[in-house]
PDB file of C-alpha atoms in Angstrom:
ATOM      1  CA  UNK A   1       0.000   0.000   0.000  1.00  0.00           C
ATOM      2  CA  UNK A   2       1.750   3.499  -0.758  1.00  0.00           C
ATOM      3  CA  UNK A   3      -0.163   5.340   1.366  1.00  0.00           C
ATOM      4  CA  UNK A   4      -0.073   3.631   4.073  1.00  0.00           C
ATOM      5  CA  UNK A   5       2.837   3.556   6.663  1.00  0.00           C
ATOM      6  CA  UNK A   6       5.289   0.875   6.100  1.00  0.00           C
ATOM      7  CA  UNK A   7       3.877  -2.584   7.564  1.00  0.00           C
ATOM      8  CA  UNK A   8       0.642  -1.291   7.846  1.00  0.00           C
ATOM      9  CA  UNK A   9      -0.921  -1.760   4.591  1.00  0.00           C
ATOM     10  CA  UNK A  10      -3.554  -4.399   5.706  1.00  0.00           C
ATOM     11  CA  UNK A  11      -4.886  -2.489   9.079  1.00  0.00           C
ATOM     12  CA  UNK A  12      -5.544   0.276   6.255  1.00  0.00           C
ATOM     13  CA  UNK A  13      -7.219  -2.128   4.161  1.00  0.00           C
ATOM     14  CA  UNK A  14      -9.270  -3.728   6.446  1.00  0.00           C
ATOM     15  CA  UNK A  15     -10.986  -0.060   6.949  1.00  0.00           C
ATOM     16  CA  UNK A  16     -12.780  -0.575   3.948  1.00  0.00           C
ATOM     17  CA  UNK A  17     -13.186   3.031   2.647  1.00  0.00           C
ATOM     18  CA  UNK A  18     -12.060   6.117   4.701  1.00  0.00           C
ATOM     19  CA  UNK A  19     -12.343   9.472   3.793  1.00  0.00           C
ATOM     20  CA  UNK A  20      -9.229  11.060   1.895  1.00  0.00           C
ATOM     21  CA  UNK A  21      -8.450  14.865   2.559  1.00  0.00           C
ATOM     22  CA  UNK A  22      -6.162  16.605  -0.194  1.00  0.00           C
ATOM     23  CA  UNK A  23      -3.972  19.788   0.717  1.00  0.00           C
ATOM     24  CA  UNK A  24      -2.659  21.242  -2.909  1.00  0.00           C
ATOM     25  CA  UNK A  25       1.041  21.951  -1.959  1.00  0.00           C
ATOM     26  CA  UNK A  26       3.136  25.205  -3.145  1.00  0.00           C
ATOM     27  CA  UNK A  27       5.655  24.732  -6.048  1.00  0.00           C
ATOM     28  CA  UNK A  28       8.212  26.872  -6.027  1.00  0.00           C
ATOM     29  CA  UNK A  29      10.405  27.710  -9.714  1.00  0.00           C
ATOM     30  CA  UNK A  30      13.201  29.909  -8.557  1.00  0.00           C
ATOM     31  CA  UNK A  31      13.848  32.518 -11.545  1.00  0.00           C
ATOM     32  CA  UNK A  32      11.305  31.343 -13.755  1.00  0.00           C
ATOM     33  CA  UNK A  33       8.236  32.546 -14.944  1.00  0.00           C
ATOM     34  CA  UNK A  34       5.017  31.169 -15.777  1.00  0.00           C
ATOM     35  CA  UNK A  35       5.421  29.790 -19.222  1.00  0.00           C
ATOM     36  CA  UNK A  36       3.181  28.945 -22.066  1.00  0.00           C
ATOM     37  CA  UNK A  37       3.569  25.981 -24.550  1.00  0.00           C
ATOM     38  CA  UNK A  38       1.319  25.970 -27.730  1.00  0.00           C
ATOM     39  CA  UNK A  39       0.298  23.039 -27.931  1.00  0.00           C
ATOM     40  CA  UNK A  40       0.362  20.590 -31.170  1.00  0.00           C
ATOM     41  CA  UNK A  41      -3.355  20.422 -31.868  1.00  0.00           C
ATOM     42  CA  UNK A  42      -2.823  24.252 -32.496  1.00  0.00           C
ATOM     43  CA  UNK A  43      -3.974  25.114 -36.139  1.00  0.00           C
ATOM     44  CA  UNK A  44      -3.398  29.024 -36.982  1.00  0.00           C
ATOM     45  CA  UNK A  45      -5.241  31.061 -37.099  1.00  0.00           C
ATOM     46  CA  UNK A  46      -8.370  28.915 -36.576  1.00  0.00           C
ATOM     47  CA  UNK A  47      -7.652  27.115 -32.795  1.00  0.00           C
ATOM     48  CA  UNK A  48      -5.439  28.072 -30.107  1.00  0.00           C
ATOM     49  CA  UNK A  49      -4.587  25.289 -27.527  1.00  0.00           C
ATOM     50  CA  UNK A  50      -1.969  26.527 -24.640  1.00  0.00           C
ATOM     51  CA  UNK A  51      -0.902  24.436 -21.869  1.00  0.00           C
ATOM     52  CA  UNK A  52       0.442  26.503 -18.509  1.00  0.00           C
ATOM     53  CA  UNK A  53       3.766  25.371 -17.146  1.00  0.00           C
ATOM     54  CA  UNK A  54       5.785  26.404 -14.085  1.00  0.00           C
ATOM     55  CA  UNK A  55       2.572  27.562 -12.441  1.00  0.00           C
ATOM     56  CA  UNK A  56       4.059  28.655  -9.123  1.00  0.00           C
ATOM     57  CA  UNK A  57       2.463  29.226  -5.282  1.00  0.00           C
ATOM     58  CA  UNK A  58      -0.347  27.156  -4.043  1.00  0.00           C
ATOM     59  CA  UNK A  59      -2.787  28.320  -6.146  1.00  0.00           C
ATOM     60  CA  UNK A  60      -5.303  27.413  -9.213  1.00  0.00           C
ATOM     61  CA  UNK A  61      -5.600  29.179 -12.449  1.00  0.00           C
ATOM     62  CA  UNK A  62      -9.401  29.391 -13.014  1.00  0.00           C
ATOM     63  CA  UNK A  63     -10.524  31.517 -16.110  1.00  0.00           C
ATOM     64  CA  UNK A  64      -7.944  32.306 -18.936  1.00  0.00           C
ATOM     65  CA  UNK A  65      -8.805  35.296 -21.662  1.00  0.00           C
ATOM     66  CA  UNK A  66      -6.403  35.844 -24.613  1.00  0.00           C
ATOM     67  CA  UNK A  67      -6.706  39.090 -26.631  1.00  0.00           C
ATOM     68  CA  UNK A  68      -4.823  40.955 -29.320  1.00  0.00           C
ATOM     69  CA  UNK A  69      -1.394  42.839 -27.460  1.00  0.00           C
ATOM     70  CA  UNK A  70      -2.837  46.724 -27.583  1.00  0.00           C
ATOM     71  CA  UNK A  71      -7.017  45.414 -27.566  1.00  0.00           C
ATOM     72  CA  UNK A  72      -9.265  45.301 -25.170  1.00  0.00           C
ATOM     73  CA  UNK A  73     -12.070  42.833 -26.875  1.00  0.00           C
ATOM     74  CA  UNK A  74     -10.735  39.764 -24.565  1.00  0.00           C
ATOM     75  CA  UNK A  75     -11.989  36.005 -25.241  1.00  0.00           C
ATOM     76  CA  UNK A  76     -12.495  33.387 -22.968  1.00  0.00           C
ATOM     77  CA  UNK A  77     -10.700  30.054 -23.241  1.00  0.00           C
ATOM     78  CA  UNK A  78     -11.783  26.885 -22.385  1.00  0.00           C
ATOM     79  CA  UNK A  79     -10.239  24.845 -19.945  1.00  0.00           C
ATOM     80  CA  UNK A  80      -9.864  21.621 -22.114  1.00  0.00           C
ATOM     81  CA  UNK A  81      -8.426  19.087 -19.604  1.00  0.00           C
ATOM     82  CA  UNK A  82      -5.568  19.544 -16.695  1.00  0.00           C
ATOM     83  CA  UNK A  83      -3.415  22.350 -17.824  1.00  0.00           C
ATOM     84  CA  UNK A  84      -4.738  22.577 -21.216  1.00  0.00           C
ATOM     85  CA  UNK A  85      -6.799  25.633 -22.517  1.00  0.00           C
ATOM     86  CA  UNK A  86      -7.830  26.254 -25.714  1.00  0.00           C
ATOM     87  CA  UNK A  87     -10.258  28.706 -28.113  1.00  0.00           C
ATOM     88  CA  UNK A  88     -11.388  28.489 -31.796  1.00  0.00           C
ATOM     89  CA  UNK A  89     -11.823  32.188 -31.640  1.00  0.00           C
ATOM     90  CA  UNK A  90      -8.059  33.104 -32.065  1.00  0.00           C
ATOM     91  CA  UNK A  91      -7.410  36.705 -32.223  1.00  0.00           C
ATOM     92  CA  UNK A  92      -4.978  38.086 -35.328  1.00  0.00           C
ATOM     93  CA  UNK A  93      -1.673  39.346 -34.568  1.00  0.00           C
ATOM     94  CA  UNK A  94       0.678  38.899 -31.094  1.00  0.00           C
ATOM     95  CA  UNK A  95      -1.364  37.788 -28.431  1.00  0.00           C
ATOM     96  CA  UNK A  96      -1.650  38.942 -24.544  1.00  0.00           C
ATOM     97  CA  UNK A  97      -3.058  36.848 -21.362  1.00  0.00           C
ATOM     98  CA  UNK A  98      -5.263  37.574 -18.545  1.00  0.00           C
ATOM     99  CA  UNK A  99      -5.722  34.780 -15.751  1.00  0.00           C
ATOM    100  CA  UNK A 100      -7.922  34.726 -13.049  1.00  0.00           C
ATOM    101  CA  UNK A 101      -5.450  32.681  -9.898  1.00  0.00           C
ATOM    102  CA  UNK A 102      -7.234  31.574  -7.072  1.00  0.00           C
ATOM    103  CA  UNK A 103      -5.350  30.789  -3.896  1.00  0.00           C
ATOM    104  CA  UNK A 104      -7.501  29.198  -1.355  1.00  0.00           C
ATOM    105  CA  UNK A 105     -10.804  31.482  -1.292  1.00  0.00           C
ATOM    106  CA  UNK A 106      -9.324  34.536  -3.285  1.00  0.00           C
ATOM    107  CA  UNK A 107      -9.163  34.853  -6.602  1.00  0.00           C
ATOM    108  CA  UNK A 108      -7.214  37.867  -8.513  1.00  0.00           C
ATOM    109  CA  UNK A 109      -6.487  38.428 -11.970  1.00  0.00           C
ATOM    110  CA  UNK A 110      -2.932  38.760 -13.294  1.00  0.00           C
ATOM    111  CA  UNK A 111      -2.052  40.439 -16.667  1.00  0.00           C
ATOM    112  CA  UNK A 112       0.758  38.709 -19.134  1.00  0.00           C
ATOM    113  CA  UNK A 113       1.157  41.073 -21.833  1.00  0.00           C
ATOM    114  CA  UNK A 114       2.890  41.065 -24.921  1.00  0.00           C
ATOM    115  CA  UNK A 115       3.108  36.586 -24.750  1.00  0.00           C
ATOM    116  CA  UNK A 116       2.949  35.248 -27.927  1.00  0.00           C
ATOM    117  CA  UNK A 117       4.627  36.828 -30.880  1.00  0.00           C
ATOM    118  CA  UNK A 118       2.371  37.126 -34.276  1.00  0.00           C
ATOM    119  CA  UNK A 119       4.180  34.418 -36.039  1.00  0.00           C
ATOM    120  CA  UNK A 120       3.592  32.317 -32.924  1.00  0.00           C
ATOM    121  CA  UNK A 121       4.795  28.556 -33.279  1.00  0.00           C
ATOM    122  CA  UNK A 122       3.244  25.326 -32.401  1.00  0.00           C
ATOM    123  CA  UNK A 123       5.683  23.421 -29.805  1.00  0.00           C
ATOM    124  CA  UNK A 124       7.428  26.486 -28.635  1.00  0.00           C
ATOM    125  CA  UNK A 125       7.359  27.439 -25.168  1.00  0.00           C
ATOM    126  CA  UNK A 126       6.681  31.226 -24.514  1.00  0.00           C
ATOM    127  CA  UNK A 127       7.736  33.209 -21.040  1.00  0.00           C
ATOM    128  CA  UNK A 128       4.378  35.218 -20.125  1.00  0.00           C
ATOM    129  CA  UNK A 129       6.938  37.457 -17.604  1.00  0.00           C
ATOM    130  CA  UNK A 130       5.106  36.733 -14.669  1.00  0.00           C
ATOM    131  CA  UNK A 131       5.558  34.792 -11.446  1.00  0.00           C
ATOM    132  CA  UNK A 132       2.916  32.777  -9.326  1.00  0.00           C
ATOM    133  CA  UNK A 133       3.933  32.707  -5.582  1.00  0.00           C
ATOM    134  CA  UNK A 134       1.103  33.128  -3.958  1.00  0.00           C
ATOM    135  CA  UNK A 135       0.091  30.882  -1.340  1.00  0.00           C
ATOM    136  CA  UNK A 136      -3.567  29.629   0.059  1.00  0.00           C
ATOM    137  CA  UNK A 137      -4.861  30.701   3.810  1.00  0.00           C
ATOM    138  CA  UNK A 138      -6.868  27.793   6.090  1.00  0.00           C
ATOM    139  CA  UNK A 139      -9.448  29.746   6.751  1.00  0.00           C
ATOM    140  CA  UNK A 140     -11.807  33.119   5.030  1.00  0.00           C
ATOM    141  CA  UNK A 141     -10.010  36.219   4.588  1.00  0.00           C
ATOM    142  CA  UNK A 142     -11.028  38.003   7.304  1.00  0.00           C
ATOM    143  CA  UNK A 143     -10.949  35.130   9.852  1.00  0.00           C
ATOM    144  CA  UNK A 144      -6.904  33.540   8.974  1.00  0.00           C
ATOM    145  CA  UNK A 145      -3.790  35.197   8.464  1.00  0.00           C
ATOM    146  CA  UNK A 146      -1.789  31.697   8.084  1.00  0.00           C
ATOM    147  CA  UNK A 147      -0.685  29.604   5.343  1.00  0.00           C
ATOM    148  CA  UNK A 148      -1.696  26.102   5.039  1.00  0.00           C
TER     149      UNK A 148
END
């Protein structure tokens, strides 16, 4: 059993089921940003599928928008599975990020601008120039000042 303390595997078994709590735990990548990778199912200009990498902090990236750098008509993406997001509705031209991060009961949008160059490749990864450190309280706002 690998979750159970060495020589204890069958006294966990023998529990039948048991309740399972999860804690999401902080990653932490010293000088380096959060980084986009277009992904291969990609076709320009007609679909845009990113996946998020070096996502730092304990947090959760909830809503992604993309828009032309210099516009202010943002679309939504679609979170497509796990770190994937993706939208048919590809603006022209280099492309900026907004994401909404989440970090326990707060959420907050951050701004990567100027991302993806015009003649933006599939398979290349892409530094948005921002870091995630943020890390999740226990408890509401108001109520916890600690970190998990």
């Amino acid at each position: 059993m690998a979750m159970a303390n060495k020589a204890k595997g069958q006294d966990v078994l023998k529990l039948g089921i048991v309740d399972v709590e999860y804690k999401r735990m902080p990653c932490e990548y010293k000088n380096q940003n959060l980084a986009i990778r277009v992904e291969e199912s990609s076709q320009k200009p007609y679909y845009l599928a990113i996946k998020l990498l070096y996502q730092g902090g304990q947090t959760e990236i909830v809503a992604i928008d993309v828009a032309q750098v210099g516009s202010s008509n943002w679309i939504f993406m679609t979170r497509n599975y796990g770190a994937v997001w993706d939208t048919s509705r590809v603006p022209n031209g280099a492309l900026q990020f907004r994401f909404v991060v989440t970090s326990g009961y707060d959420g907050k949008w951050v701004w990567a601008k100027n991302v993806l160059p015009a003649d933006w490749k599939i398979g290349v990864i892409y530094d948005s120039g921002v870091q995630i450190t943020d890390i999740a309280q226990e408890g509401c706002s108001p109520c916890d000042d600690g970190n998990w």
